[in-house]
CSV table of C-alpha atoms in Angstrom, one decimal:
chain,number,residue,atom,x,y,z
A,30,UNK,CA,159.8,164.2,143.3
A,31,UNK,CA,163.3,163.5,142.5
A,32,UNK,CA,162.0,160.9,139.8
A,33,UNK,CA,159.2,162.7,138.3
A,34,UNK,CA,159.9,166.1,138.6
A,35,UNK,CA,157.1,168.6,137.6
A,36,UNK,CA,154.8,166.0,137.7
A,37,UNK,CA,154.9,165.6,141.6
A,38,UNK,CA,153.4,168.9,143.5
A,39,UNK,CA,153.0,169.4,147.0
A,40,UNK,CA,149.9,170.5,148.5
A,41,UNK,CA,148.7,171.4,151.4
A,42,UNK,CA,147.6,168.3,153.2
A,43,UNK,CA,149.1,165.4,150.3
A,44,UNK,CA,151.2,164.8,147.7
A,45,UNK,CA,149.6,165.0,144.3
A,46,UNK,CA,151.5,162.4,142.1
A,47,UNK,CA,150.8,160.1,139.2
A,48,UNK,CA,148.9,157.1,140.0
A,49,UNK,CA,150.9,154.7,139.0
A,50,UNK,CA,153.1,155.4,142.2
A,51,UNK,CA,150.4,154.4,144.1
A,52,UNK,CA,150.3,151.1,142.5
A,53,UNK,CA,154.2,150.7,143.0
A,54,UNK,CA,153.7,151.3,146.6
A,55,UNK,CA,151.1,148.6,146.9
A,56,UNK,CA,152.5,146.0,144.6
A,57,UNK,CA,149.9,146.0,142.5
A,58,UNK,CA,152.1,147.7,139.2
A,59,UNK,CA,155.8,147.2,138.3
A,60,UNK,CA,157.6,150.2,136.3
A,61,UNK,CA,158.0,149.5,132.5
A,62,UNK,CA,161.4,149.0,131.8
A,63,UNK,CA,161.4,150.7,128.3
A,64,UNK,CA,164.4,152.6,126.8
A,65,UNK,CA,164.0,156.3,126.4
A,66,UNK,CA,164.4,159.0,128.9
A,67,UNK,CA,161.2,159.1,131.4
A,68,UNK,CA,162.2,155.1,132.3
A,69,UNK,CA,162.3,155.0,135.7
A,70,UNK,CA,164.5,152.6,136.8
A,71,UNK,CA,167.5,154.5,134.7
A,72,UNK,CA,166.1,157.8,136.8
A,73,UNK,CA,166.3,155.8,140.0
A,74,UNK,CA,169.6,154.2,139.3
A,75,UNK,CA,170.9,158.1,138.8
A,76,UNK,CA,169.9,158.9,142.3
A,77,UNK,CA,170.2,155.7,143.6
A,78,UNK,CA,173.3,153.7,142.4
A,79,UNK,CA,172.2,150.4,142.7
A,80,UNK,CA,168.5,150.1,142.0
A,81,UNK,CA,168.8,148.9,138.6
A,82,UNK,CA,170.8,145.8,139.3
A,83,UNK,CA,168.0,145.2,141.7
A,84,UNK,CA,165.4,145.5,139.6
A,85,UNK,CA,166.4,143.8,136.5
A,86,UNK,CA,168.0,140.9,139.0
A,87,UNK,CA,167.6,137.6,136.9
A,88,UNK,CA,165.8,136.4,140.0
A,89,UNK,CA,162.2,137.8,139.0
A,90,UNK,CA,162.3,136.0,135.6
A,91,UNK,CA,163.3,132.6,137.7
A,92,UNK,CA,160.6,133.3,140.3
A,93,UNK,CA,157.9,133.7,138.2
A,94,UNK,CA,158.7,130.4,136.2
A,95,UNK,CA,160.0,132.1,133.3
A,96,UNK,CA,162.0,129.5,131.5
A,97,UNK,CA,165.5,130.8,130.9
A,98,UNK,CA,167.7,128.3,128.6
A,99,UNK,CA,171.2,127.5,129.0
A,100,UNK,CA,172.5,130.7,126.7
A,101,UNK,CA,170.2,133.1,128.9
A,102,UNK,CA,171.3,131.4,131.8
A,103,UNK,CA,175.1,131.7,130.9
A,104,UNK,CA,174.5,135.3,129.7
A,105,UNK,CA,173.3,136.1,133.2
A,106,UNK,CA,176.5,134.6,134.8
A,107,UNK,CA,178.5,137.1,132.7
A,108,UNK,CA,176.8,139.8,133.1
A,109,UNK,CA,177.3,139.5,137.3
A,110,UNK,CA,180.3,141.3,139.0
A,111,UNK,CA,184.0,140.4,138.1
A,112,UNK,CA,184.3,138.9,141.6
A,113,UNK,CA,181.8,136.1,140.8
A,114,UNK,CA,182.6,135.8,137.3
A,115,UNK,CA,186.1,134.5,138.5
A,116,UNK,CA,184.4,131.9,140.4
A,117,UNK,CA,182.1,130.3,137.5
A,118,UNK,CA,184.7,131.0,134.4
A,119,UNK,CA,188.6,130.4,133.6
A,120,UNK,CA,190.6,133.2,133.6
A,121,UNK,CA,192.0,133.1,130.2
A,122,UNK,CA,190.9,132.4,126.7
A,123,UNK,CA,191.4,129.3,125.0
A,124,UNK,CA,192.5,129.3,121.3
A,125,UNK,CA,190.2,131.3,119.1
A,126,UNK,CA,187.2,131.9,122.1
A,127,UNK,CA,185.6,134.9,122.2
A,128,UNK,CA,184.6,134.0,126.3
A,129,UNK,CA,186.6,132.5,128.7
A,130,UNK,CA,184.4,129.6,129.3
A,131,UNK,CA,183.2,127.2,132.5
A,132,UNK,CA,185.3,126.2,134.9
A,133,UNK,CA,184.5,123.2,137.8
A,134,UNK,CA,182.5,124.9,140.4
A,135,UNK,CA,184.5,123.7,143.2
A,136,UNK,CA,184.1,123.7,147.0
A,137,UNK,CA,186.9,127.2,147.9
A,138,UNK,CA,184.2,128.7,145.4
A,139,UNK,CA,181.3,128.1,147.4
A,140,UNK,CA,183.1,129.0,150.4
A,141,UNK,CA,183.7,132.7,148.5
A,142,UNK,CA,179.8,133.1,147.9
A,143,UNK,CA,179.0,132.0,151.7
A,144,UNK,CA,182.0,134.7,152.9
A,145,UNK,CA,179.9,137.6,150.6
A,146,UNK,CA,176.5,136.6,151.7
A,147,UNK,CA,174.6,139.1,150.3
A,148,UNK,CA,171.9,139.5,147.2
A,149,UNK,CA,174.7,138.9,144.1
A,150,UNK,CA,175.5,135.6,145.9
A,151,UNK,CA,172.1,134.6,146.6
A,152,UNK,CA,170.9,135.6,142.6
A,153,UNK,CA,174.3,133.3,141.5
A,154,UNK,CA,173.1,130.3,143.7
A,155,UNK,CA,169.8,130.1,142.0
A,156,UNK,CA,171.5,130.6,138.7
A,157,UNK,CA,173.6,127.4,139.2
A,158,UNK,CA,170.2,125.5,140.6
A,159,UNK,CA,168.7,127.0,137.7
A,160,UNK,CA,171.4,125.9,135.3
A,161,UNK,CA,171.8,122.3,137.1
A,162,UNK,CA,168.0,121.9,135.7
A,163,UNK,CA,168.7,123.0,132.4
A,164,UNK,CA,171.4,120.4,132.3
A,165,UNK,CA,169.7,117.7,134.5
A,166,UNK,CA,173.4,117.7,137.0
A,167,UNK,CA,171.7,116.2,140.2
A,168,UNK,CA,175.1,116.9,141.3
A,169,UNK,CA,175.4,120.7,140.5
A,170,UNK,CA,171.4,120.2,141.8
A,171,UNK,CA,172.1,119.4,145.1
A,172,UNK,CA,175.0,121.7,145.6
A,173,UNK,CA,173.4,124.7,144.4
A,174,UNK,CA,170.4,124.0,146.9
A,175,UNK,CA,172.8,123.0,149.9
A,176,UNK,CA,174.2,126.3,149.4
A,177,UNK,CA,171.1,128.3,149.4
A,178,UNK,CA,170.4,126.8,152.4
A,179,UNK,CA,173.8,127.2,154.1
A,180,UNK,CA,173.6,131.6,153.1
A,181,UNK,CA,169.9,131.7,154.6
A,182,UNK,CA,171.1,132.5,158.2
A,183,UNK,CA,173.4,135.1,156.7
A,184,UNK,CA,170.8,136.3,154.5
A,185,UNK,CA,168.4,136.9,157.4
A,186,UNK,CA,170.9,139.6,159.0
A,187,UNK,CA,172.1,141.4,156.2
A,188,UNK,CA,170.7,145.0,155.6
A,189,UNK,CA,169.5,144.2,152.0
A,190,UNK,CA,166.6,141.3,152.8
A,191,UNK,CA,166.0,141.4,156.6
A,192,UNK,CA,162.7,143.5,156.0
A,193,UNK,CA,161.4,140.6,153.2
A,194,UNK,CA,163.7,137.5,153.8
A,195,UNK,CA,160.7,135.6,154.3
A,196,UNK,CA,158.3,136.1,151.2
A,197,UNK,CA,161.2,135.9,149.3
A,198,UNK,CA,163.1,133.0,150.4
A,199,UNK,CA,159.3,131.1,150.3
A,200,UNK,CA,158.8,131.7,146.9
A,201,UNK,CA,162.6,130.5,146.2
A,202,UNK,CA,161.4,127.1,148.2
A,203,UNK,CA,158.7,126.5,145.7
A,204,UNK,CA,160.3,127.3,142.8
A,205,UNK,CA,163.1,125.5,143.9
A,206,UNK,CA,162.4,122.1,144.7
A,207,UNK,CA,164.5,119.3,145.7
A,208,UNK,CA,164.8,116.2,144.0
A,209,UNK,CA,164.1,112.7,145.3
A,210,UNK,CA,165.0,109.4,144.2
A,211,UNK,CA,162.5,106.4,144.6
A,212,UNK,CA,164.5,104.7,141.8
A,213,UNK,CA,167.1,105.5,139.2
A,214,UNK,CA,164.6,105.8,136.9
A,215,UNK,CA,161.9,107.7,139.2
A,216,UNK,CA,162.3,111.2,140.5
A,217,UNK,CA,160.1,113.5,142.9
A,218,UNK,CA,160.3,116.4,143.5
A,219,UNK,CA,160.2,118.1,147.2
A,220,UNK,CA,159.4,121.1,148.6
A,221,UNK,CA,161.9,121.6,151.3
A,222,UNK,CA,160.8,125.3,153.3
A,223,UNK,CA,163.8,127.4,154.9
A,224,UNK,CA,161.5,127.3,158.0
A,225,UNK,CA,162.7,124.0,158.7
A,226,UNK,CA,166.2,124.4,157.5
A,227,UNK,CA,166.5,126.8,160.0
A,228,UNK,CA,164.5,124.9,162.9
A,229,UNK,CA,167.3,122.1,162.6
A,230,UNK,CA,170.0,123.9,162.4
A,231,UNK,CA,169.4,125.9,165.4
A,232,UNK,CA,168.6,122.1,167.0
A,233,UNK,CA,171.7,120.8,165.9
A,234,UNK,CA,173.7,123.9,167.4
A,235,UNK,CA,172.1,123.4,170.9
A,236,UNK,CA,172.6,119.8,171.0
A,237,UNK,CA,176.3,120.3,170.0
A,238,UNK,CA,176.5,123.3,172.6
A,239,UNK,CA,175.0,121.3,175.3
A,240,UNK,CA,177.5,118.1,174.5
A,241,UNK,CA,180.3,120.2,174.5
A,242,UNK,CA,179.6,121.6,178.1
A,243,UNK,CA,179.3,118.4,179.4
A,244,UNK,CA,182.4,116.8,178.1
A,245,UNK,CA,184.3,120.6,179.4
A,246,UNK,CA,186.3,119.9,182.9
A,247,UNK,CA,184.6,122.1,185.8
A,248,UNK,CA,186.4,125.0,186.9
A,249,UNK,CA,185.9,123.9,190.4
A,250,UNK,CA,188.1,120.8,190.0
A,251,UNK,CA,191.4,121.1,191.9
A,252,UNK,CA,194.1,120.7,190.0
A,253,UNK,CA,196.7,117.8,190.9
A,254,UNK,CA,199.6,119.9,191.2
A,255,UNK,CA,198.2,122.4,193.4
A,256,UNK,CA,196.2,120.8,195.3
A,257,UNK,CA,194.3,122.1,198.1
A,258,UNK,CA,196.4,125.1,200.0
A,259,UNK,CA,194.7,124.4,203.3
A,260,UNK,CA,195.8,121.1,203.6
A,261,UNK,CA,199.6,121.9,202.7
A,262,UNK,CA,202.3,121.4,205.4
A,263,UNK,CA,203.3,125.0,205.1
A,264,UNK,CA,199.9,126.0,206.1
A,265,UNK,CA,200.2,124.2,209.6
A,266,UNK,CA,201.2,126.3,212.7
């Protein structure tokens, strides 16, 4: 009702509504993003602050295999918040640029998108996978997955993707594959599922857990300066 307006009408045992928010509800229809003033996604981002970023996330276009080029890719970048554009671009202008332009993706950067953990981080990780194919960096490649694998966990607990972490971060795994090297002139491609990444890591933080009680001193072991008190002299009648 608050998008629609007079076209929405309670009754007395339903809603009567357009169909098409039926097919929202199931899936089965996305809302046309045309300019004029019945789009929806500008009436939603009214109510809603937010819902627009959301919905016209560069990750849809990467997730259905849309082919974005290095400008669309770039363009993307610059279009996300100021607090990740200081982590891809330098902060000043150089000569006669229009655009401050790439700086070296370094690790205190990475470390800034792993603090945030949220959707903006996880959309600017696939952008730099995305851009690492467009510029064949196995490099930038392997980085940009490593981090989408270290912000999972995170990305599991947050608010914004608990309810669909898992669709969503299995369609990331096979649009994002990993790449393999059986020679420097052969490469395969992998699909690596977060199931896994997640099955090892909690592995690895048991086994390291478990080592680190055993090599812990026991509480129960008398210290050497104490001692035992009922064996002391002064305890002796």
């Amino acid at each position: 009702m608050a998008l629609d307006g007079e076209r929405v009408r309670k009754r007395a045992s339903d809603v009567a509504r357009p169909r098409k928010w039926d097919g929202y509800e199931r899936g089965a229809k996305v809302p046309k993003d045309k300019p004029g003033p019945r789009n929806v996604i500008d009436q939603a981002e009214t109510h809603y602050p937010g819902t627009a970023a959301w919905f016209r996330s560069p990750i849809w276009a990467l997730l259905k295999r849309e082919r974005l080029d290095r400008r669309a890719i770039e363009a993307e970048m610059r279009a996300l918040s100021p607090q990740v554009r200081a982590l891809l671009f330098e902060a000043e202008l150089r000569g006669e640029e229009q655009e401050p332009r790439f700086k070296a993706f370094e690790e205190a950067d990475e470390n800034t998108l792993l603090e945030m953990c949220n959707f903006e981080a996880l959309v600017t990780t696939l952008l730099l996978v995305a851009q690492s194919e467009e510029i064949s960096s196995r490099e930038l490649h392997e980085r940009g997955l490593q981090l989408y694998w270290d912000l999972q966990a995170g990305l599991m607990t947050t608010r914004e993707l608990a309810p669909f972490y898992e669709e969503l971060f299995t369609l990331i795994d096979l649009r994002f594959k990993y790449w393999a090297y059986l020679a420097s002139n052969q490469r395969m491609e992998v699909v690596i599922f977060w199931q896994g990444i997640q099955e090892d890591r909690v592995r690895r933080l048991r086994e390291k857990e478990i080592s680190e009680s055993a090599a812990a001193p026991s509480d129960l072991t008398a210290s050497p300066e104490t001692g035992d008190p009922s064996s002391s002299p002064e305890g002796e009648s």
